[in-house]
Amino acid sequence: MKSLLLKFIFISLVVAFFGLPVFGQVTPTGSISGTISDPQGAVVANASVTAKNKATGEQKTATTSDSGAFNIPAVPSGAYIVTVEVKGFKKMQVTDVKVDVGSPATVNVALEVGSAQEIVTIVGGGEVIQSQSATIGTTLTGRQITDIPTASRDALDLVLALPGTTTVGRPRQSSVNGLPKGALNITLDGINVQDNLLKSNDGFFTYIRPRTDAISEVTVSTSNPGAESSGEGAFQIKFVTQGGSNRYHGGGYWYYRSPGLNANYWFNNRDLAPDPVTHKAPRTDIILNQPGFKIGGPISIPKLFNGKDKAFFFLNYEEYRLPESTLRTRNVMSTAAQAGTYQFLSSSFAPPATGPGASTTCTGSGATRVCSLNVYTVIGAALATPSFVTANPGITGAFTTADPTIAGLLGSIRSAIPFSKATGDPNLETTTFINKGGQKREFPTVRFDF
């Protein structure tokens, strides 16, 4: 696992270095806009507006127009501090302005007369009522993502808790606002991750399965998606991966589920032989392990490079380990049939007096009368009869004993089954067993920001 992880990190660094222009084109963004006015409500032109990302220190600036309005486009999602400066007025700061993907944040500021050395801090974010876009949607962030109970750690299951989503069975069978599956559009950091070949009947299936600890935000737009959605669906599901910040953060987790507190399946109790020690039927394994860790922060090389306010990384790695077992029922040949002796039920069959079939024996009477013959004995008798060989040339070279390969295979099958029961066919028996297997899935996520 260690060598695999190191190889993965190395490849990620190479891809990040050569793909910087591409990364910049798909970063999920929103915008910050608003109006700046003076104490009497008149608009203020040529005011300097700066938006600073609280986590990374990235800054974007704009200047108000003659109408006092400003707009800062292409702002990555996150929390921002918006600062307004203009000569003759106090410096104004609005903290915790939340920017969501594809949704403009509104910041309207009324300046106060005074020295620019004085700073007025407004604690809070943008307006609750978003008046710049007709898009209707919901956004989950931070603790909402980690605290919502889901059946798995698949971030796509978070959508099932949002308004308009109906689930009739498994998550992939869900629908939104009664729309067909083809109306869904799912993106991760601005890139479509659906299987577009099957989109019309399996819209909730994605090639990439984001994990909850790798996601910082999920936005669902249920009506009037904006131009950033490229017109690819009436219902937009937009995931944003977590990114690094100027401080190192990380965590580890291990989720575990055991069959210790669960009852055994009814079919196991009915069909499986009890264990000689516990006197209970064997259980079907339902043990599930999900270990993982995450870490993020500035990219720094001591004495060479300090990535604070410049370069950041985030890594999340998770495993899904599920030892599967399934109760199976299979038919196997009876011991007599494996030795070449086949039986059939007949109330009237009479063995011939001569010829290859003369060795057939019958016992019992009526519907339960059983006749049996050994195929190797019959073949041996046929090969010893010249007239039969002449009439049936294909019999030449037939086996008079069991093929060693087939005999060995049938013997292995017989020795592997724990027990067997009779069936309606005298040549077959049935056996029930637990077929053990397992699956291991790995979910790595790496993000670089420069």
XYZ file of C-alpha atoms in Angstrom:
450
model
C 0.000 0.000 0.000
C 2.849 2.397 0.822
C 4.536 1.961 -2.563
C 1.199 2.345 -4.334
C 0.467 5.561 -2.472
C 3.919 7.034 -3.210
C 3.521 6.169 -6.877
C 0.090 7.804 -6.919
C 1.430 11.020 -5.325
C 4.317 11.172 -7.823
C 2.004 10.755 -10.817
C -0.349 13.384 -9.382
C 2.498 15.895 -9.093
C 3.567 15.283 -12.697
C 0.005 15.646 -13.987
C -0.478 18.802 -11.946
C 2.701 20.395 -13.292
C 1.937 19.749 -16.955
C -1.780 20.424 -16.637
C -1.786 23.828 -14.921
C -3.531 25.677 -17.800
C -6.236 23.010 -17.905
C -6.805 23.126 -14.152
C -7.418 26.862 -14.336
C -10.132 26.444 -16.953
C -12.352 24.102 -14.934
C -12.174 25.612 -11.451
C -15.758 25.884 -10.169
C -16.519 29.514 -9.499
C -19.146 32.015 -8.468
C -19.045 35.805 -8.317
C -19.284 38.744 -5.901
C -21.178 41.872 -6.852
C -23.053 44.705 -5.226
C -23.448 48.466 -4.854
C -21.456 50.967 -2.794
C -23.244 54.042 -1.429
C -22.545 56.965 0.932
C -24.409 57.714 4.196
C -27.164 59.581 2.276
C -27.707 56.644 -0.094
C -25.998 58.198 -3.106
C -23.854 55.826 -5.168
C -20.070 56.053 -4.910
C -18.005 55.714 -8.079
C -14.338 54.646 -8.357
C -14.340 52.844 -5.009
C -11.777 50.048 -4.720
C -13.279 46.658 -3.798
C -11.031 43.740 -2.798
C -12.179 40.166 -2.130
C -9.687 38.034 -0.172
C -10.063 34.284 0.238
C -9.858 33.554 3.968
C -8.258 30.141 3.453
C -5.698 30.774 0.715
C -5.156 34.543 0.822
C -5.971 34.878 -2.887
C -7.185 38.392 -3.752
C -9.369 39.724 -6.548
C -10.151 43.407 -7.056
C -12.684 45.577 -8.847
C -13.632 49.259 -9.099
C -17.170 50.569 -8.850
C -18.699 52.114 -11.954
C -20.481 55.469 -12.233
C -23.578 53.767 -10.895
C -21.688 52.558 -7.800
C -21.913 48.918 -8.878
C -19.094 46.399 -8.963
C -18.705 42.800 -10.069
C -15.867 40.355 -9.365
C -16.353 37.326 -11.664
C -14.759 33.879 -11.618
C -14.360 33.710 -7.839
C -13.550 30.188 -6.556
C -16.016 28.905 -3.984
C -15.179 29.631 -0.360
C -15.398 32.296 2.349
C -14.146 35.796 1.557
C -13.416 39.116 3.266
C -14.628 42.008 1.102
C -12.868 45.339 1.697
C -14.090 48.681 0.299
C -11.767 51.696 0.177
C -12.342 55.194 -1.187
C -10.882 58.598 -0.301
C -12.864 60.521 2.317
C -14.538 57.459 3.833
C -13.650 54.863 6.412
C -12.363 51.519 5.192
C -15.227 48.971 5.284
C -14.745 45.215 5.692
C -17.446 42.576 5.287
C -16.404 39.200 6.716
C -17.586 35.699 5.861
C -18.974 36.400 2.406
C -19.824 32.901 1.176
C -19.381 32.208 -2.525
C -21.081 29.104 -3.939
C -20.567 27.506 -7.337
C -22.559 29.215 -10.092
C -24.291 31.517 -7.604
C -23.486 35.240 -7.280
C -22.951 36.638 -3.779
C -24.372 40.106 -3.147
C -22.506 42.632 -0.981
C -24.063 46.096 -0.641
C -22.072 48.491 1.556
C -23.027 51.909 2.953
C -19.848 53.879 3.647
C -19.228 56.120 6.642
C -17.450 59.484 6.460
C -14.052 59.449 8.139
C -10.377 58.736 7.803
C -9.215 55.841 5.655
C -7.120 54.735 8.660
C -10.332 53.850 10.470
C -11.739 50.414 9.727
C -15.384 49.428 10.129
C -15.906 45.683 10.206
C -19.284 44.205 9.307
C -19.541 40.698 10.696
C -21.642 38.590 8.360
C -21.914 37.565 4.754
C -23.834 38.644 1.699
C -27.557 39.129 1.528
C -29.735 36.132 2.279
C -32.000 36.936 -0.641
C -30.081 36.486 -3.852
C -31.538 38.913 -6.395
C -29.091 38.667 -9.305
C -29.986 35.272 -10.725
C -33.179 33.327 -11.387
C -31.457 30.045 -10.550
C -33.170 28.046 -7.784
C -30.869 25.775 -5.839
C -29.492 24.488 -2.551
C -25.905 24.252 -1.327
C -24.415 21.953 1.302
C -21.035 22.797 2.829
C -18.720 21.900 5.719
C -20.372 20.170 8.664
C -23.601 19.715 6.716
C -21.802 17.283 4.404
C -20.154 15.258 7.168
C -23.123 15.282 9.561
C -25.874 14.192 7.156
C -26.473 10.443 7.690
C -26.050 8.490 4.450
C -26.101 4.799 3.598
C -22.549 5.034 2.280
C -19.649 7.469 2.072
C -20.471 8.226 -1.553
C -20.954 11.985 -1.844
C -23.636 11.477 -4.485
C -25.918 10.124 -1.740
C -25.976 13.635 -0.244
C -28.237 14.691 -3.108
C -30.916 12.303 -1.858
C -31.423 14.528 1.208
C -32.117 17.664 -0.844
C -35.587 18.951 -1.790
C -37.202 17.462 -4.877
C -35.322 14.141 -4.823
C -37.359 10.934 -4.684
C -35.777 7.513 -4.123
C -37.851 4.399 -4.799
C -35.074 1.859 -4.231
C -31.346 2.216 -4.552
C -29.790 5.708 -4.880
C -29.196 5.219 -8.608
C -32.944 4.769 -9.096
C -33.682 8.259 -7.765
C -35.396 11.020 -9.706
C -35.537 14.773 -9.194
C -38.738 16.774 -9.520
C -40.152 13.910 -11.590
C -37.720 14.663 -14.419
C -36.245 11.902 -16.618
C -32.717 10.723 -15.881
C -31.418 12.441 -19.004
C -32.200 15.823 -17.424
C -29.461 15.361 -14.795
C -26.010 16.875 -15.205
C -23.320 15.979 -12.648
C -19.977 17.786 -12.526
C -16.914 17.563 -10.296
C -14.804 20.728 -10.217
C -16.521 21.827 -13.415
C -15.949 18.577 -15.351
C -18.841 16.312 -16.320
C -18.304 12.905 -14.678
C -21.407 11.049 -15.855
C -21.542 8.013 -18.079
C -23.179 9.976 -20.880
C -23.772 6.835 -22.935
C -26.225 5.569 -20.288
C -27.357 8.980 -19.086
C -30.927 8.632 -20.387
C -31.728 5.661 -18.119
C -29.030 5.826 -15.408
C -28.429 9.512 -14.800
C -27.138 9.019 -11.258
C -24.199 6.890 -12.392
C -20.806 8.609 -12.555
C -17.381 7.363 -13.626
C -15.825 9.110 -10.614
C -17.364 8.430 -7.198
C -16.436 11.373 -4.934
C -16.195 10.587 -1.216
C -17.745 12.819 1.427
C -14.398 13.719 3.043
C -13.016 14.854 -0.308
C -15.912 17.244 -0.990
C -16.135 20.801 0.328
C -19.404 21.758 -1.331
C -22.273 20.327 -3.347
C -24.705 22.667 -5.085
C -27.959 21.480 -6.614
C -29.791 23.731 -9.074
C -33.368 22.633 -9.707
C -34.541 25.430 -11.989
C -33.159 27.965 -14.478
C -29.483 26.897 -14.491
C -27.078 29.661 -15.494
C -24.759 29.933 -18.452
C -21.997 28.213 -16.473
C -24.001 24.968 -16.717
C -23.563 24.853 -20.515
C -27.198 23.886 -21.039
C -26.439 20.208 -20.344
C -29.412 19.507 -18.104
C -32.371 20.967 -16.286
C -31.056 19.644 -12.967
C -27.468 20.487 -12.055
C -25.442 18.647 -9.388
C -22.103 20.405 -8.869
C -19.439 18.957 -6.578
C -16.360 20.883 -5.471
C -13.364 19.040 -4.037
C -11.643 20.317 -0.938
C -8.526 22.407 -1.391
C -5.577 23.309 0.768
C -5.223 26.542 2.736
C -2.483 28.515 4.480
C -2.737 26.204 7.482
C -2.133 22.466 7.575
C -5.255 20.458 8.314
C -5.808 16.740 8.293
C -7.618 13.830 9.819
C -8.008 10.073 9.829
C -10.951 7.750 10.175
C -11.870 4.067 10.173
C -15.487 2.975 9.838
C -16.239 -0.601 10.821
C -19.336 -2.780 10.649
C -19.465 -6.254 12.183
C -22.056 -9.069 12.142
C -21.673 -9.483 15.920
C -24.927 -7.692 16.755
C -26.924 -8.899 13.734
C -29.170 -11.956 13.506
C -28.331 -14.692 11.016
C -30.268 -14.926 7.755
C -33.361 -17.119 7.947
C -32.267 -19.103 4.879
C -28.907 -19.886 6.498
C -30.688 -21.351 9.535
C -32.934 -23.389 7.256
C -30.462 -24.686 4.679
C -27.039 -24.936 6.357
C -25.831 -27.707 8.643
C -25.133 -26.450 12.210
C -21.542 -25.997 13.277
C -20.501 -28.975 15.463
C -19.017 -26.648 18.098
C -21.480 -23.729 18.270
C -24.482 -25.788 17.080
C -25.530 -22.783 14.995
C -25.727 -22.334 11.242
C -22.756 -20.489 9.671
C -23.241 -16.751 9.149
C -22.927 -14.822 5.925
C -20.155 -12.234 6.381
C -21.244 -8.588 6.445
C -18.001 -7.114 7.787
C -17.211 -3.712 6.253
C -14.042 -1.673 6.765
C -13.624 1.875 5.434
C -10.277 3.392 6.512
C -9.001 6.701 5.189
C -7.163 9.921 5.836
C -6.951 13.460 4.466
C -4.417 16.265 4.657
C -4.076 19.677 3.072
C -2.066 22.868 3.342
C 0.508 25.034 1.590
C 3.134 23.416 -0.633
C 6.392 24.289 1.078
C 9.968 23.105 0.639
C 12.180 24.262 3.543
C 14.734 26.913 2.466
C 13.612 26.616 -1.163
C 9.948 27.504 -1.547
C 7.192 28.853 0.688
C 3.766 28.216 -0.775
C 1.806 30.408 1.623
C -0.660 32.527 -0.363
C 0.710 30.852 -3.519
C 0.482 27.079 -3.823
C -1.690 24.549 -2.007
C -2.420 20.837 -2.004
C -5.122 18.527 -0.689
C -5.010 14.727 -0.518
C -7.789 12.354 0.498
C -7.392 8.578 0.381
C -10.091 6.087 1.314
C -10.533 2.336 1.004
C -13.662 0.221 0.866
C -13.110 -3.365 2.027
C -16.111 -5.677 1.878
C -15.587 -9.441 2.326
C -18.636 -10.746 0.490
C -20.329 -14.104 0.985
C -23.403 -15.505 -0.715
C -25.590 -18.465 0.164
C -25.689 -20.766 -2.876
C -27.495 -24.010 -3.711
C -26.046 -26.257 -6.408
C -26.709 -29.747 -7.821
C -23.894 -32.315 -7.816
C -23.682 -35.848 -9.162
C -24.405 -38.647 -6.733
C -21.573 -40.931 -5.671
C -22.983 -43.770 -7.790
C -23.319 -41.518 -10.857
C -19.711 -40.349 -10.480
C -18.689 -44.038 -10.601
C -20.633 -44.494 -13.864
C -23.802 -46.074 -12.463
C -26.908 -44.216 -13.638
C -30.437 -44.804 -12.393
C -33.887 -44.081 -13.738
C -37.433 -44.640 -12.559
C -39.600 -46.983 -14.627
C -42.553 -49.162 -13.740
C -42.448 -51.197 -16.985
C -38.892 -51.284 -18.360
C -37.619 -54.837 -18.974
C -33.851 -55.339 -19.398
C -32.935 -57.098 -22.667
C -31.795 -60.701 -22.422
C -28.702 -60.122 -24.540
C -26.624 -57.221 -25.795
C -24.935 -54.297 -24.046
C -28.021 -53.416 -21.997
C -28.368 -56.864 -20.475
C -26.528 -55.762 -17.327
C -29.354 -53.380 -16.352
C -30.949 -54.303 -13.032
C -34.294 -53.128 -11.636
C -35.596 -53.229 -8.084
C -38.912 -52.351 -6.527
C -42.288 -52.021 -8.208
C -44.725 -49.445 -9.459
C -43.776 -45.763 -9.652
C -40.834 -46.270 -7.292
C -39.246 -49.053 -9.378
C -35.590 -48.096 -9.942
C -33.443 -49.405 -12.765
C -29.686 -48.919 -12.858
C -26.851 -49.626 -15.220
C -23.156 -48.912 -15.275
C -22.210 -47.085 -18.468
C -18.659 -48.430 -18.430
C -19.978 -52.021 -18.236
C -22.382 -51.319 -21.095
C -19.615 -49.772 -23.246
C -17.295 -52.722 -22.509
C -19.968 -55.185 -23.562
C -20.687 -53.192 -26.730
C -17.008 -53.128 -27.744
C -16.881 -56.910 -27.236
C -19.770 -57.423 -29.691
C -18.446 -57.271 -33.313
C -21.866 -56.794 -34.857
C -22.603 -53.824 -32.563
C -19.248 -52.209 -33.380
C -19.927 -52.649 -37.120
C -23.359 -51.054 -36.789
C -22.016 -48.253 -34.546
C -18.485 -47.379 -35.731
C -18.403 -44.238 -33.555
C -18.160 -46.342 -30.411
C -14.584 -47.344 -31.216
C -12.212 -45.723 -28.731
C -14.895 -45.058 -26.092
C -13.826 -45.070 -22.439
C -14.448 -48.203 -20.420
C -13.209 -46.464 -17.273
C -13.526 -42.926 -16.019
C -11.333 -40.280 -17.674
C -8.662 -39.507 -15.050
C -9.022 -35.725 -15.418
C -12.811 -35.798 -15.108
C -12.634 -38.314 -12.263
C -10.203 -36.078 -10.371
C -12.424 -33.021 -10.894
C -15.547 -34.817 -9.712
C -13.636 -36.151 -6.708
C -12.522 -32.650 -5.766
C -16.101 -31.394 -5.996
C -17.331 -34.244 -3.818
C -14.639 -33.691 -1.153
C -15.337 -29.917 -1.044
C -19.054 -30.026 -0.304
C -19.938 -30.078 3.417
C -23.083 -32.181 2.987
C -25.653 -33.084 0.347
C -29.308 -34.070 0.181
C -31.275 -36.272 -2.186
C -33.389 -34.725 -4.948
C -36.150 -36.070 -7.171
C -33.498 -37.186 -9.657
C -31.728 -40.351 -8.421
C -28.502 -39.264 -10.168
C -28.324 -35.815 -8.525
C -27.909 -34.467 -5.015
C -28.181 -30.884 -3.811
C -25.736 -29.033 -1.616
C -25.932 -25.605 0.028
C -22.861 -23.587 0.951
C -21.607 -20.057 1.563
C -19.543 -18.772 -1.348
C -16.895 -16.416 0.049
C -15.294 -13.585 -1.901
C -14.534 -9.930 -1.402
C -13.897 -6.592 -2.977
C -11.494 -3.786 -2.254
C -11.935 -0.335 -3.763
C -9.560 2.592 -3.486
C -10.679 6.219 -3.729
C -7.772 8.669 -4.029
C -8.406 12.402 -4.516
C -5.667 14.987 -5.072
C -6.099 18.699 -5.742
C -3.474 21.382 -6.403
C -4.152 25.125 -6.449
C -1.660 27.711 -7.656
